Every structure is written in structure tokens, then in C-alpha cells.
PDB file of C-alpha atoms and ligand atoms in Angstrom:
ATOM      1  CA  UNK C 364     -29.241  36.575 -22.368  1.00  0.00           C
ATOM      2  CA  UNK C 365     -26.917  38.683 -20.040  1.00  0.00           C
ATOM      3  CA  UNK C 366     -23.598  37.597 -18.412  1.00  0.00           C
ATOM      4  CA  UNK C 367     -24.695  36.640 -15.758  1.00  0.00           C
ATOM      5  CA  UNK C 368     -27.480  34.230 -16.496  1.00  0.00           C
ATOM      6  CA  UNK C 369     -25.720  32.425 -18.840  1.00  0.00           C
ATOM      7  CA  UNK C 370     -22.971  31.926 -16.340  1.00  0.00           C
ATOM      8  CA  UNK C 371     -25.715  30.728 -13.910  1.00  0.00           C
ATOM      9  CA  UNK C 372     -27.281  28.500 -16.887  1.00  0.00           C
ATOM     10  CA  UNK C 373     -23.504  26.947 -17.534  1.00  0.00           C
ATOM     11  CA  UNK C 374     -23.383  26.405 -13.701  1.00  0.00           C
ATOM     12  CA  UNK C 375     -26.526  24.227 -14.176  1.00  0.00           C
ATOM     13  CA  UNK C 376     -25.380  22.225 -16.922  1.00  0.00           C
ATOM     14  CA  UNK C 377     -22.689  21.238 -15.623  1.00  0.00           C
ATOM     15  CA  UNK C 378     -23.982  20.072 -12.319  1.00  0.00           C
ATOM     16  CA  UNK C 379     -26.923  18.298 -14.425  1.00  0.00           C
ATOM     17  CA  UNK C 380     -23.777  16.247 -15.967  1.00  0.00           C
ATOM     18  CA  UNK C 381     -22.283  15.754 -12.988  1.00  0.00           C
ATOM     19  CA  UNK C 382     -19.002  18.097 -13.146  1.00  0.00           C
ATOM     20  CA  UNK C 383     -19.606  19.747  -9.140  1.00  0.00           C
ATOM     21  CA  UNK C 384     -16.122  20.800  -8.824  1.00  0.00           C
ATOM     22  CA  UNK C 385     -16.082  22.532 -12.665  1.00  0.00           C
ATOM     23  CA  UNK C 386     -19.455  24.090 -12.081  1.00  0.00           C
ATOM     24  CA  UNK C 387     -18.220  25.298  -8.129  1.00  0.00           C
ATOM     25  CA  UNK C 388     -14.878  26.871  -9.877  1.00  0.00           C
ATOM     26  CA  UNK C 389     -16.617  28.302 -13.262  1.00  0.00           C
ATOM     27  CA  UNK C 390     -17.575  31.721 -12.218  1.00  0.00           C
ATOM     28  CA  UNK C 391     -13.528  32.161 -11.001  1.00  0.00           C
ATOM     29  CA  UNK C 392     -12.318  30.125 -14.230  1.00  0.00           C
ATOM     30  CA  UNK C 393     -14.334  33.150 -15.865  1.00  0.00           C
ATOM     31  CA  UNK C 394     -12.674  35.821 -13.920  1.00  0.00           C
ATOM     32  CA  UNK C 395      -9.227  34.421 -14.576  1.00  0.00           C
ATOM     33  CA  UNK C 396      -9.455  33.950 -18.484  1.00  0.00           C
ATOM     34  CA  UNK C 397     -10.651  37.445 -18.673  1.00  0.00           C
ATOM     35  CA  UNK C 398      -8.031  38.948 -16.851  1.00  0.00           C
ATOM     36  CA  UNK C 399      -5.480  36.710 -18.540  1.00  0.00           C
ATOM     37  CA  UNK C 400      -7.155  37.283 -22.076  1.00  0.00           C
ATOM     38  CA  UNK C 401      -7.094  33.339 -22.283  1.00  0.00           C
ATOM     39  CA  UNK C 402      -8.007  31.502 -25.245  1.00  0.00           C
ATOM     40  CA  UNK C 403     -11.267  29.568 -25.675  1.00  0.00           C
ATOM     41  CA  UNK C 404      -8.967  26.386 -24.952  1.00  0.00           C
ATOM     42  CA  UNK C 405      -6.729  27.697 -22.464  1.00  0.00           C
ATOM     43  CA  UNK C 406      -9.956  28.235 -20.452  1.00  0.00           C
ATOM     44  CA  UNK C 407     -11.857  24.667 -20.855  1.00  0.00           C
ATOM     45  CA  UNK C 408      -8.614  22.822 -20.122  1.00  0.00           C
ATOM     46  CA  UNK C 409      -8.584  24.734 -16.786  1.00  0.00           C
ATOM     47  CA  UNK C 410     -12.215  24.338 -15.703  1.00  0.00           C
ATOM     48  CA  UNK C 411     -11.705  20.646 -16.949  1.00  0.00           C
ATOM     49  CA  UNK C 412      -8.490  20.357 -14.908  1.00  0.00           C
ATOM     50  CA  UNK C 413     -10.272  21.326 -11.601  1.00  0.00           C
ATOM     51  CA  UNK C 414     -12.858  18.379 -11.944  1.00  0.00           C
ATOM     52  CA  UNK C 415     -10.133  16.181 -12.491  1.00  0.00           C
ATOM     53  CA  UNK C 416      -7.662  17.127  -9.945  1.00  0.00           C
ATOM     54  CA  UNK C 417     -11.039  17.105  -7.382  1.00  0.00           C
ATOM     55  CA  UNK C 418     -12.284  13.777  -8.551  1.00  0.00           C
ATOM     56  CA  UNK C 419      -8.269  11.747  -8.707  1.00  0.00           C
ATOM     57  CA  UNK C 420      -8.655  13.375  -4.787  1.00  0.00           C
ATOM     58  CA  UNK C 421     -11.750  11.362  -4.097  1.00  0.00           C
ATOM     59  CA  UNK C 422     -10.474   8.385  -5.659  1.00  0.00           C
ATOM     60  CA  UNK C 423      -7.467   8.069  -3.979  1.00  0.00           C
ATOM     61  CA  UNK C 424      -8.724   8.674  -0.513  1.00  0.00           C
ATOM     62  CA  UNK C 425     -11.885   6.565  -1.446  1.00  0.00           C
ATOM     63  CA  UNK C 426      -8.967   3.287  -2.386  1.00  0.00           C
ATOM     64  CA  UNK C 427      -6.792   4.221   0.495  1.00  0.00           C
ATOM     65  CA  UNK C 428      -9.443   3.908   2.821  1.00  0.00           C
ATOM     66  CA  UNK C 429     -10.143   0.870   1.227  1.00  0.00           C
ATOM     67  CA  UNK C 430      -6.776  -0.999   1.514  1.00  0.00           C
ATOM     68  CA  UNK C 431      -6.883  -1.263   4.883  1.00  0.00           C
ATOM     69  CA  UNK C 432      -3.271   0.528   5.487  1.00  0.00           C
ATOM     70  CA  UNK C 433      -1.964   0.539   9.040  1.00  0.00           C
ATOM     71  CA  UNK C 434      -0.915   4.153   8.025  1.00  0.00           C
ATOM     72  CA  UNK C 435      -0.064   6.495   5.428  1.00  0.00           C
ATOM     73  CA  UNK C 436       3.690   6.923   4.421  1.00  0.00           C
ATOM     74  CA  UNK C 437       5.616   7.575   1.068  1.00  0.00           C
ATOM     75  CA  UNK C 438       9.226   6.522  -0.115  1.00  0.00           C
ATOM     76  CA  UNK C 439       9.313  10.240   0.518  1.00  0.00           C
ATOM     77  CA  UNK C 440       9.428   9.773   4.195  1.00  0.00           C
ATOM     78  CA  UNK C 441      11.672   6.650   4.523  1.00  0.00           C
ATOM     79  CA  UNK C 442      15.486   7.541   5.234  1.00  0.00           C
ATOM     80  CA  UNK C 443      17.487   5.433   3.751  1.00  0.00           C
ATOM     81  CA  UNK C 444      20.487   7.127   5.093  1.00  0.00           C
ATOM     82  CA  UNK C 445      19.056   5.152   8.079  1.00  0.00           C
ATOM     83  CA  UNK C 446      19.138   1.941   6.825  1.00  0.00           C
ATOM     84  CA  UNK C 447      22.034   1.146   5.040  1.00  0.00           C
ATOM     85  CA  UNK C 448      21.490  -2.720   4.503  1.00  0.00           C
ATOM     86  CA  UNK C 449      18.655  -1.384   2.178  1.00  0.00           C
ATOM     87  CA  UNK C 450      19.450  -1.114  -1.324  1.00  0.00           C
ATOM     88  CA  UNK C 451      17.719   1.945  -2.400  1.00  0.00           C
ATOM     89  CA  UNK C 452      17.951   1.284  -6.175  1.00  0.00           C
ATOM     90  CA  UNK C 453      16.420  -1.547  -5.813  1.00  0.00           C
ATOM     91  CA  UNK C 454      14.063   0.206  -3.706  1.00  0.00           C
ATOM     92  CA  UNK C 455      12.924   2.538  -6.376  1.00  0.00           C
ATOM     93  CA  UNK C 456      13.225  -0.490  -8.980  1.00  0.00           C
ATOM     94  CA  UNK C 457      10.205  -2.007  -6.560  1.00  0.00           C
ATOM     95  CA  UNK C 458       8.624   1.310  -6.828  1.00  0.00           C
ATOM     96  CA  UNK C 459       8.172   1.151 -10.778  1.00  0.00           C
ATOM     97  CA  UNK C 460       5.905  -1.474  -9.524  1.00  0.00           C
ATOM     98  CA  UNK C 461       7.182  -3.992 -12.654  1.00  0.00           C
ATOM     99  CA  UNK C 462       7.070  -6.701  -9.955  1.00  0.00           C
ATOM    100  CA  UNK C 463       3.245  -6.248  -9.732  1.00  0.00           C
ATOM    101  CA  UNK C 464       2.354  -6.241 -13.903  1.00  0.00           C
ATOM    102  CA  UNK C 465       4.827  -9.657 -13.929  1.00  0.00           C
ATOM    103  CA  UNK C 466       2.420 -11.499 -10.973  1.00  0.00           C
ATOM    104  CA  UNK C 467       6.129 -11.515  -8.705  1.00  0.00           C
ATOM    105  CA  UNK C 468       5.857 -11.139  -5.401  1.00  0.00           C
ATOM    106  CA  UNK C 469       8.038  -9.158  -2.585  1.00  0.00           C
ATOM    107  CA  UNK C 470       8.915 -10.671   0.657  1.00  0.00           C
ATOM    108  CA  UNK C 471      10.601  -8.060   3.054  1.00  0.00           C
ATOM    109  CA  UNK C 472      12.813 -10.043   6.004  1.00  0.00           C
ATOM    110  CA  UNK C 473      13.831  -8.424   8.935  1.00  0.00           C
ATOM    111  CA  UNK C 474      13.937  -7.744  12.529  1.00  0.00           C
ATOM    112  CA  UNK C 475      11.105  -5.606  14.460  1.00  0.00           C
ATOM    113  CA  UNK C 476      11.093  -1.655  13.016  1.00  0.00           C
ATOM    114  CA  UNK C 477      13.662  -1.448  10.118  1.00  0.00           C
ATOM    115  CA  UNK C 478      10.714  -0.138   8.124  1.00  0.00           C
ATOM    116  CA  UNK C 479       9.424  -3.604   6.413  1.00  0.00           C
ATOM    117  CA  UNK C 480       5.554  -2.410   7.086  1.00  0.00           C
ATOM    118  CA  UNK C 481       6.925   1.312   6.031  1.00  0.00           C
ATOM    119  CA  UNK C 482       8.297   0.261   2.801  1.00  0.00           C
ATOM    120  CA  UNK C 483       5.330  -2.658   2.137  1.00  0.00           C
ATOM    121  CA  UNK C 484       2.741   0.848   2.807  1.00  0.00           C
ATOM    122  CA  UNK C 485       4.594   2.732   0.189  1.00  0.00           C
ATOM    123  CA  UNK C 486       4.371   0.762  -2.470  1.00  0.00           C
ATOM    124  CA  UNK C 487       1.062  -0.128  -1.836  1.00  0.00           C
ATOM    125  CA  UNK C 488       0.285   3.646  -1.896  1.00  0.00           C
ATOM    126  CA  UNK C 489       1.865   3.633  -5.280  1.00  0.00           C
ATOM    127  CA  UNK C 490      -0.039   1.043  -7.045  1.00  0.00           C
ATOM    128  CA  UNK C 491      -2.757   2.993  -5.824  1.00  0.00           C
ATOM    129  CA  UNK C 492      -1.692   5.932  -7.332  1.00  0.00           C
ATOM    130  CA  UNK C 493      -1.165   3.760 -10.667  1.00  0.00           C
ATOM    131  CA  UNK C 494      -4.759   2.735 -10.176  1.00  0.00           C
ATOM    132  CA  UNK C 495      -4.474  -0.715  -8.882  1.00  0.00           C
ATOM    133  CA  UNK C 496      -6.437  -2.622  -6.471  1.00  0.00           C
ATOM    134  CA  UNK C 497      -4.517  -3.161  -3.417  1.00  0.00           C
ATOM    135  CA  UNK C 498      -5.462  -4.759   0.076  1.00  0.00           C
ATOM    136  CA  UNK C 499      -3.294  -4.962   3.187  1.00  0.00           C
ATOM    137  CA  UNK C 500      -3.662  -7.381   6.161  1.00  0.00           C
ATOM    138  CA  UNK C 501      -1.720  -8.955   8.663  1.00  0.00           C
ATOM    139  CA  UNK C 502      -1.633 -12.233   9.034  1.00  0.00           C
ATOM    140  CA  UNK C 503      -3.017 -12.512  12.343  1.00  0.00           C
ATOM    141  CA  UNK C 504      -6.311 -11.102  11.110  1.00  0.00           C
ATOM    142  CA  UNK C 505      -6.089 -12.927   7.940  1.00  0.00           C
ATOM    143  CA  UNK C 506      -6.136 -16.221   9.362  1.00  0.00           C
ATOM    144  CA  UNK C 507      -8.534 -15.182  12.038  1.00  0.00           C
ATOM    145  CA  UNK C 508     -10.964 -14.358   9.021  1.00  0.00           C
ATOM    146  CA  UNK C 509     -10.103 -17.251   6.894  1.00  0.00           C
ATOM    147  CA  UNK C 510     -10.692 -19.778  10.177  1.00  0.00           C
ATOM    148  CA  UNK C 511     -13.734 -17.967  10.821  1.00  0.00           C
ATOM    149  CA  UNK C 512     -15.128 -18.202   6.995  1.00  0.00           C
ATOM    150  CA  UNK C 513     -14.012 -21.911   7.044  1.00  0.00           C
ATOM    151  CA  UNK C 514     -15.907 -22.688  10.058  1.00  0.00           C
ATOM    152  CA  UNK C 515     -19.172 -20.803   8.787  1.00  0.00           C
ATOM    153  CA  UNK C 516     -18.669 -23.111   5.453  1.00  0.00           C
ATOM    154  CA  UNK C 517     -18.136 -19.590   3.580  1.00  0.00           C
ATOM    155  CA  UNK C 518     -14.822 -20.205   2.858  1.00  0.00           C
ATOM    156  CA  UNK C 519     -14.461 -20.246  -1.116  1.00  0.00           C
ATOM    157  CA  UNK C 520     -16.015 -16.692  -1.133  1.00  0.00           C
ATOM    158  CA  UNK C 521     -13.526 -14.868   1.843  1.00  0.00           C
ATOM    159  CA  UNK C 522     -10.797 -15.551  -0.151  1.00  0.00           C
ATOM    160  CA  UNK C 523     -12.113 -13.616  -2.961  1.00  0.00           C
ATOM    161  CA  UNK C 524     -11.588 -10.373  -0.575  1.00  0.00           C
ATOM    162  CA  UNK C 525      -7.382 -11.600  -1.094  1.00  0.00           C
ATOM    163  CA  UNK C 526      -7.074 -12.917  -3.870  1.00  0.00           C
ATOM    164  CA  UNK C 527      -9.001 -10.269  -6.010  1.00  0.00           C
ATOM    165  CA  UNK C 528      -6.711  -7.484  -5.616  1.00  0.00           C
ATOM    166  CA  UNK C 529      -3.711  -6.857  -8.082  1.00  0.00           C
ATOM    167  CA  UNK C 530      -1.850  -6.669  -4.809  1.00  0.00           C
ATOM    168  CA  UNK C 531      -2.106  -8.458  -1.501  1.00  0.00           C
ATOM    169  CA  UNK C 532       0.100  -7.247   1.550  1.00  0.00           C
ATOM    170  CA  UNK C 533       0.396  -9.560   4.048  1.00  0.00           C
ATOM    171  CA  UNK C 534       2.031  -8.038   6.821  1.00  0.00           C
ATOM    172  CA  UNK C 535       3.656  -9.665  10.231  1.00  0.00           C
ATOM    173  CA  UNK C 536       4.163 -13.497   9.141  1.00  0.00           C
ATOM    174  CA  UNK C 537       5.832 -15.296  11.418  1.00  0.00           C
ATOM    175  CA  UNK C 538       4.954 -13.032  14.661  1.00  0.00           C
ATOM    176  CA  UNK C 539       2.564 -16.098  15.992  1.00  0.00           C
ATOM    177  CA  UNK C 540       2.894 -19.888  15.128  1.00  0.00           C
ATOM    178  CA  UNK C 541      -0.014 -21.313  13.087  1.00  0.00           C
ATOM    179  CA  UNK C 542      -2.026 -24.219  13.330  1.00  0.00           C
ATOM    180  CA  UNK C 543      -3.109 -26.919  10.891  1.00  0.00           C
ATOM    181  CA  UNK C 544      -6.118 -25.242   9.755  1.00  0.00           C
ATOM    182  CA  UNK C 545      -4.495 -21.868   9.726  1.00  0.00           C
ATOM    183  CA  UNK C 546      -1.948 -23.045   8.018  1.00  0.00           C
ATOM    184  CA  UNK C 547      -3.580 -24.595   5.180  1.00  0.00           C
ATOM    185  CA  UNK C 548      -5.497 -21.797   4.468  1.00  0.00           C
ATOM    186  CA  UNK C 549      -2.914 -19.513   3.994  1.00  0.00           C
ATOM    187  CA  UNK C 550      -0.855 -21.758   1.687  1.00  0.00           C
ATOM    188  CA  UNK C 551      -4.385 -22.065  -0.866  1.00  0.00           C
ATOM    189  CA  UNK C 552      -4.384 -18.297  -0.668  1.00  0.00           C
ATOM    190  CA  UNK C 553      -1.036 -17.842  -1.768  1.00  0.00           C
ATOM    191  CA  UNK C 554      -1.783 -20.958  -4.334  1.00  0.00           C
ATOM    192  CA  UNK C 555      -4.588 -19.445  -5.766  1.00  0.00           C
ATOM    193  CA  UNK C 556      -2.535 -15.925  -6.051  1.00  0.00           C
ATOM    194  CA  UNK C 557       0.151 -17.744  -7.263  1.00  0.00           C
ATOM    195  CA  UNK C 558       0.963 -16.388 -10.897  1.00  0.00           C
ATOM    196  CA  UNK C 559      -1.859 -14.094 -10.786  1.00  0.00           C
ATOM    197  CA  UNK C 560      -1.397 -11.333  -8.481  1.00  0.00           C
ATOM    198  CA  UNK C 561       1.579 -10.172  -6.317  1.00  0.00           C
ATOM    199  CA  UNK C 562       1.975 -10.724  -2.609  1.00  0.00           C
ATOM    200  CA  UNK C 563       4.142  -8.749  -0.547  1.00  0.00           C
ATOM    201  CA  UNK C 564       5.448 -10.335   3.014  1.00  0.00           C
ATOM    202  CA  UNK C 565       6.531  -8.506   5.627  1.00  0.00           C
ATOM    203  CA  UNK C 566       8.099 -11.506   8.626  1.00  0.00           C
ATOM    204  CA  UNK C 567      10.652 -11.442  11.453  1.00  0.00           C
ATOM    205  CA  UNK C 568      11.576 -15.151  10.550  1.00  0.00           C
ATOM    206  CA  UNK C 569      13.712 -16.419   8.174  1.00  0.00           C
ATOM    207  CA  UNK C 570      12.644 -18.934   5.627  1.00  0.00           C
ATOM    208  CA  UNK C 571      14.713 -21.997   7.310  1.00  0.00           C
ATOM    209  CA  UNK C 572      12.026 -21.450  10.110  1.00  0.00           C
ATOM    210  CA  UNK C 573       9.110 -21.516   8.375  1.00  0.00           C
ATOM    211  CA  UNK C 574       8.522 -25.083   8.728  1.00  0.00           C
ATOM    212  CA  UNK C 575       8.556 -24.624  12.325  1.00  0.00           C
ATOM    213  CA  UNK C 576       6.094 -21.605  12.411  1.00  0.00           C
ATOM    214  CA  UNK C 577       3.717 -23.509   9.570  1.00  0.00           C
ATOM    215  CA  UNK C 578       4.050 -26.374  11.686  1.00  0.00           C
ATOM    216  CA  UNK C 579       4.646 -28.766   8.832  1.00  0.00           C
ATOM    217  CA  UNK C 580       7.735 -28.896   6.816  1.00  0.00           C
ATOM    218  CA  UNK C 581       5.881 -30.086   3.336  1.00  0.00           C
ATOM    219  CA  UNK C 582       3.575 -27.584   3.481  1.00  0.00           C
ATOM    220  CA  UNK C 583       5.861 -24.985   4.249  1.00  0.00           C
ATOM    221  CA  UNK C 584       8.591 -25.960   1.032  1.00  0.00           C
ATOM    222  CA  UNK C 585       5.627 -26.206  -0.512  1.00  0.00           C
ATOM    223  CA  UNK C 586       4.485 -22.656   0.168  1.00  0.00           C
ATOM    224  CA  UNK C 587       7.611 -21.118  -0.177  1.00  0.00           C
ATOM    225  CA  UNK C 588       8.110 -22.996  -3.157  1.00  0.00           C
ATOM    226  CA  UNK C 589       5.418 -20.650  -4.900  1.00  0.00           C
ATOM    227  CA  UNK C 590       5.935 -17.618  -2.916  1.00  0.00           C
ATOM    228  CA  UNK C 591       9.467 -17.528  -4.211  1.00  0.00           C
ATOM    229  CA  UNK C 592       9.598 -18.590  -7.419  1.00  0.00           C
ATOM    230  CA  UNK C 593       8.795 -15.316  -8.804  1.00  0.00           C
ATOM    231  CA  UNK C 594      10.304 -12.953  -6.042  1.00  0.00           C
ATOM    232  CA  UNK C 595      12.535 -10.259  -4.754  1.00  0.00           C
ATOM    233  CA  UNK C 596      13.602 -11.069  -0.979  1.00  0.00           C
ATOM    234  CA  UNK C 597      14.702  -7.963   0.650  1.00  0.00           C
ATOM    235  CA  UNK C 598      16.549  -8.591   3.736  1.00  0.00           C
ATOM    236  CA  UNK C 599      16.820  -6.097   5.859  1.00  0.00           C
ATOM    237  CA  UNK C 600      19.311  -6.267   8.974  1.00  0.00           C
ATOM    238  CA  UNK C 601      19.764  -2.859  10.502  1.00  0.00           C
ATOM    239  CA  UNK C 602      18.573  -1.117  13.922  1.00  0.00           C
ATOM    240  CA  UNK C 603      14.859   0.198  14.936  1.00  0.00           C
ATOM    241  CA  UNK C 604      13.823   3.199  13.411  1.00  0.00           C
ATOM    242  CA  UNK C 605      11.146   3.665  16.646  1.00  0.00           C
ATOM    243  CA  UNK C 606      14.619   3.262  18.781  1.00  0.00           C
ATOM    244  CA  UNK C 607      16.025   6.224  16.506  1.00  0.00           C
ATOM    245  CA  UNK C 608      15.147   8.858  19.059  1.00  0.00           C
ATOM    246  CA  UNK C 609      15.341   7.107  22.249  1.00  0.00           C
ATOM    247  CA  UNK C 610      19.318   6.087  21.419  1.00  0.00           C
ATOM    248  CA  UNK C 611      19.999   9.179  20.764  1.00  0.00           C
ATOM    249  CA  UNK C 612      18.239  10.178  23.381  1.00  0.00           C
ATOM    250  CA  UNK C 613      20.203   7.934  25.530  1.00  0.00           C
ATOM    251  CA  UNK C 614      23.714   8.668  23.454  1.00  0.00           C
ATOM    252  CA  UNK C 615      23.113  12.640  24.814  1.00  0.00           C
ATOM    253  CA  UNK C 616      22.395  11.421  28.292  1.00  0.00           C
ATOM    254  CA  UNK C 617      25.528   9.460  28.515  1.00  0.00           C
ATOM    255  CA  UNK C 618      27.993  12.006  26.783  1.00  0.00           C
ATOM    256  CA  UNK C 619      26.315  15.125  29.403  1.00  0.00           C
ATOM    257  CA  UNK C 620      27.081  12.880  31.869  1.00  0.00           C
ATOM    258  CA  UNK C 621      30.582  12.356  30.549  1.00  0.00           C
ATOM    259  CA  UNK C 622      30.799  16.160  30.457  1.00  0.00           C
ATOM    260  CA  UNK C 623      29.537  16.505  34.121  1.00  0.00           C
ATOM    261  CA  UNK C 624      31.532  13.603  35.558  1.00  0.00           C
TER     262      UNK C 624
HETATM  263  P1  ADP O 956       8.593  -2.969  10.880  1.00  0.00           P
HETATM  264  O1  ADP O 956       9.866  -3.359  10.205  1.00  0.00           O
HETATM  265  O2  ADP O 956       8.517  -3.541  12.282  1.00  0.00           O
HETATM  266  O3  ADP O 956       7.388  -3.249  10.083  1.00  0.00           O
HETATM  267  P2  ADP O 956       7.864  -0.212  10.415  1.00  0.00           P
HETATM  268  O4  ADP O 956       8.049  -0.224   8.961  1.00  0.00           O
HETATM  269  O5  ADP O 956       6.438  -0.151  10.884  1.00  0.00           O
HETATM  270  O6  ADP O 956       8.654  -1.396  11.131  1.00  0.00           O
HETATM  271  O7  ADP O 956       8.668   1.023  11.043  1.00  0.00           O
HETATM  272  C1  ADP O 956       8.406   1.478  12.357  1.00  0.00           C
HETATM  273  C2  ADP O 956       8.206   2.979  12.328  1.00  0.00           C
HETATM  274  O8  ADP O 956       9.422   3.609  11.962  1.00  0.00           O
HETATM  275  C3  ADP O 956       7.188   3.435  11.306  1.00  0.00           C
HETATM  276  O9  ADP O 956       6.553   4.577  11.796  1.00  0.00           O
HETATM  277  C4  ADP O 956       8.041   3.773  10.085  1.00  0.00           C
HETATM  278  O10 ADP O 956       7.427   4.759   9.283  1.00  0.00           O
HETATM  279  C5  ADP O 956       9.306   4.289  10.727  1.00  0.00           C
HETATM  280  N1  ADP O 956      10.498   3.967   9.945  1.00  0.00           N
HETATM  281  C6  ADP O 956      11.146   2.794   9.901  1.00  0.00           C
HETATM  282  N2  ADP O 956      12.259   2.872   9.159  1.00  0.00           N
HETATM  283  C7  ADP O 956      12.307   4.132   8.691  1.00  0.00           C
HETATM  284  C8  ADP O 956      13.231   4.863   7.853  1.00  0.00           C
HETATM  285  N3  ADP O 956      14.344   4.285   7.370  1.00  0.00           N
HETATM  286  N4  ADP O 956      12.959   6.153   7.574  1.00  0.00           N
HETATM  287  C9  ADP O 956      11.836   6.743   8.088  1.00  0.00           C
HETATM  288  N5  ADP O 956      10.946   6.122   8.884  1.00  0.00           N
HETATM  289  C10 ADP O 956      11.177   4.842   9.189  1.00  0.00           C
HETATM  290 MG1   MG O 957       5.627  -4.039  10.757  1.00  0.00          MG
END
């Protein structure tokens, strides 16, 4: 057989078994172990490599379309410099996801944009990476599904959609009050997580308040009860990161007209 049909009869086997990405690179994998006089190995590990590296892509785009994130940021992009009430060891601790193999969960406190949905994103994005299942909500639309489930008598099987993943974000508590039925259907999804997969909590209000925004104090200990007992509370008081540009913004006007006055 010459060169160049076997190459073609290689490129066929490997898209019969399903390796498009090794069978798409082969005829340059061949070029380059040639001109690199590459071993035998050398040469199969780098075909092998490309299939991998192509099919790790389609997975994690494939899961991060899938957990529903409100966007895509890192660690990478948060600046802690900004944000010094933020204990960046701890941070990266978080990151190691330990919290998510022990069932804990991770409530992030704070006021409106000092990065609670940012830093709830990026370690969602890294459990992905780790291979996890991960789902992120708010909790408006959460209880909006949950009521809507309940009222359709399909209750018991919507909650599988939160409590099946290894992680749950729940993003936004506390932003609107919650009535009874609301409220009881959040605290059996964060029952029936309880001590089997992590939650993390993004809210505005502190815990003392939660009996007023659960409208019922019982239930509320009650929830936060579970939600804590295996938790890291990271409270974050600081400025807004989306008011970053606009006080400088404003800092510049007021010193030019400083200069001009
Ligand atoms: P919230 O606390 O209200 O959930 P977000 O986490 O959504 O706020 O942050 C608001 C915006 O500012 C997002 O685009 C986020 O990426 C960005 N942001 C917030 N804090 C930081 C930070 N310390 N470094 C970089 N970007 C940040
Ligand atoms: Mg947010």
C-alpha cells in the first residue's frame, strides 16, 4: 500500500471509532513526527492528545451551558486588591472545592456588587472543570418553578433538577420576601440537600432577617439551622465593583474641577 492510502485508510479508522479531531489532525501529526524524527510513542501521545484536548473543549462548554451561569468569570478576573474585606486565602481554600466533597455549603453575605454572584460563578466554573455537576439559579426563578411544579402536582420530580447536582447555587436570596408556599419549598430543598450536596447562597440580608423575609421565624431557624451547620459564611462589606469606574469617574471630575476652579 503507498503512503498515502494508508494515511487515508488510518483517517477512516479512526473516524469509524469515533476519534474526529485525531483523524482531522493525523495527516499534520504525520508531518510533524517526520520532521521531528519522533518516536512511535512520541507520535500517538500527540494525535491522542488532540482528541482529548478537543473533546475536554466540548465538555466543558456542553456543562457550562448547562449550569445555567449568569456569566462566565474566573478567580482570574476577580481583584481582590478591590475588596479587601475578602479573605483571599480563604478564597482559594473555597477554590480547592473541599467544601463540595464534605456536602458543606457556602453562603456569601453582602451588599449589591462586591462580587458575591462573581465569586459564587467561579467556583462553580471550577467544579466544572473538576467534573462535577453544577446548577445555578436565583431564587426568584427557583421559587417561581417550584410554585409552579407544586401547583401542577409535579412537585417531587422539579426538585430533582436541584437537588441532583453535586452543587446548587442559589443566587439573590433575600432580594424579594417569600410567601408561605414559597417558603416551604425552599426550606425541603435545602432539607433534602442537606448533607448531600453543597449549596452556595449569594443574599443582601443578614441572617437575623431571615425570619422576616421567610415570613416565619420557625421555619427560618429551622432552615438556617441546616444551611449552616456545615458552612463557610463569607461576609463581604466593601464598595460596588459596577461603581468602580463611575467613582472614579466622578473622583477625576471633581479634582479637574479643583484644578480649573
Ligand atoms: P453581586 O455581589 O451583586 O452579586 P457581582 O458579583 O455580580 O455582584 O459583581 C458585579 C460585577 O462586578 C460583575 O461583573 C463582577 O464580575 C464584577 N466584580 C465584582 N467584584 C469584582 C472584583 N473584586 N474584581 C473584578 N470584578 C468584580
Ligand atoms: Mg449578584
Amino acid at each position: 500500500m503507498s503512503e498515502a492510502l494508508v494515511l487515508a485508510k488510518a483517517e477512516e479508522q479512526l473516524l469509524e471509532l469515533g476519534l474526529k479531531r485525531a483523524a482531522a489532525v493525523l495527516p499534520a501529526c504525520v508531518e510533524w513526527a517526520a520532521g521531528h524524527q519522533a518516536t512511535y510513542a512520541e507520535f500517538l501521545h500527540r494525535l491522542l492528545e488532540a482528541e482529548q484536548e478537543e473533546r475536554y473543549s466540548r465538555y466543558m462548554h456542553a456543562r457550562l451551558r448547562m449550569a445555567n451561569f449568569p456569566y462566565h468569570k474566573t478567580l482570574a478576573d476577580f481583584d481582590f486588591s478591590f475588596q479587601p474585606s475578602i479573605d483571599e486565602r480563604q478564597i482559594r481554600e473555597l477554590a480547592s472545592l473541599t467544601f463540595i466533597q464534605e456536602g458543606s455549603n457556602v453562603i456569601f453575605l453582602g451588599p449589591p456588587g462586591v462580587g458575591k454572584t462573581h465569586l459564587a460563578v467561579a467556583l462553580g466554573m471550577e467544579a466544572i472543570r473538576q467534573r462535577m455537576s453544577v446548577y445555578f439559579v436565583t431564587m426568584q426563578r427557583l421559587v417561581a418553578d417550584l410554585r409552579r411544579a407544586y401547583q401542577e402536582g409535579r412537585l417531587d420530580k422539579r426538585l430533582r433538577i436541584y437537588t441532583q447536582p453535586k452543587l446548587l447555587t442559589c443566587d439573590e436570596v433575600g432580594y424579594l420576601p417569600l410567601d408561605a408556599l414559597d417558603a416551604a419549598n425552599f426550606f425541603r430543598l435545602v432539607s433534602e440537600r442537606y448533607e448531600h450536596g453543597s449549596l452556595i447562597i449569594t443574599s443582601n440580608t443578614s441572617f437575623t432577617n431571615w425570619g422576616t423575609l421567610f415570613g416565619d421565624q420557625v421555619l427560618a431557624s429551622a432552615l438556617l439551622d441546616r444551611l449552616l451547620h456545615h458552612a463557610t459564611t463569607v461576609n463581604i462589606r466593601g464598595n460596588s465593583y459596577r461603581m468602580k469606574d463611575k467613582l472614579r469617574a466622578g473622583v477625576t471630575h471633581a479634582l479637574k474641577e479643583e484644578a480649573t476652579a
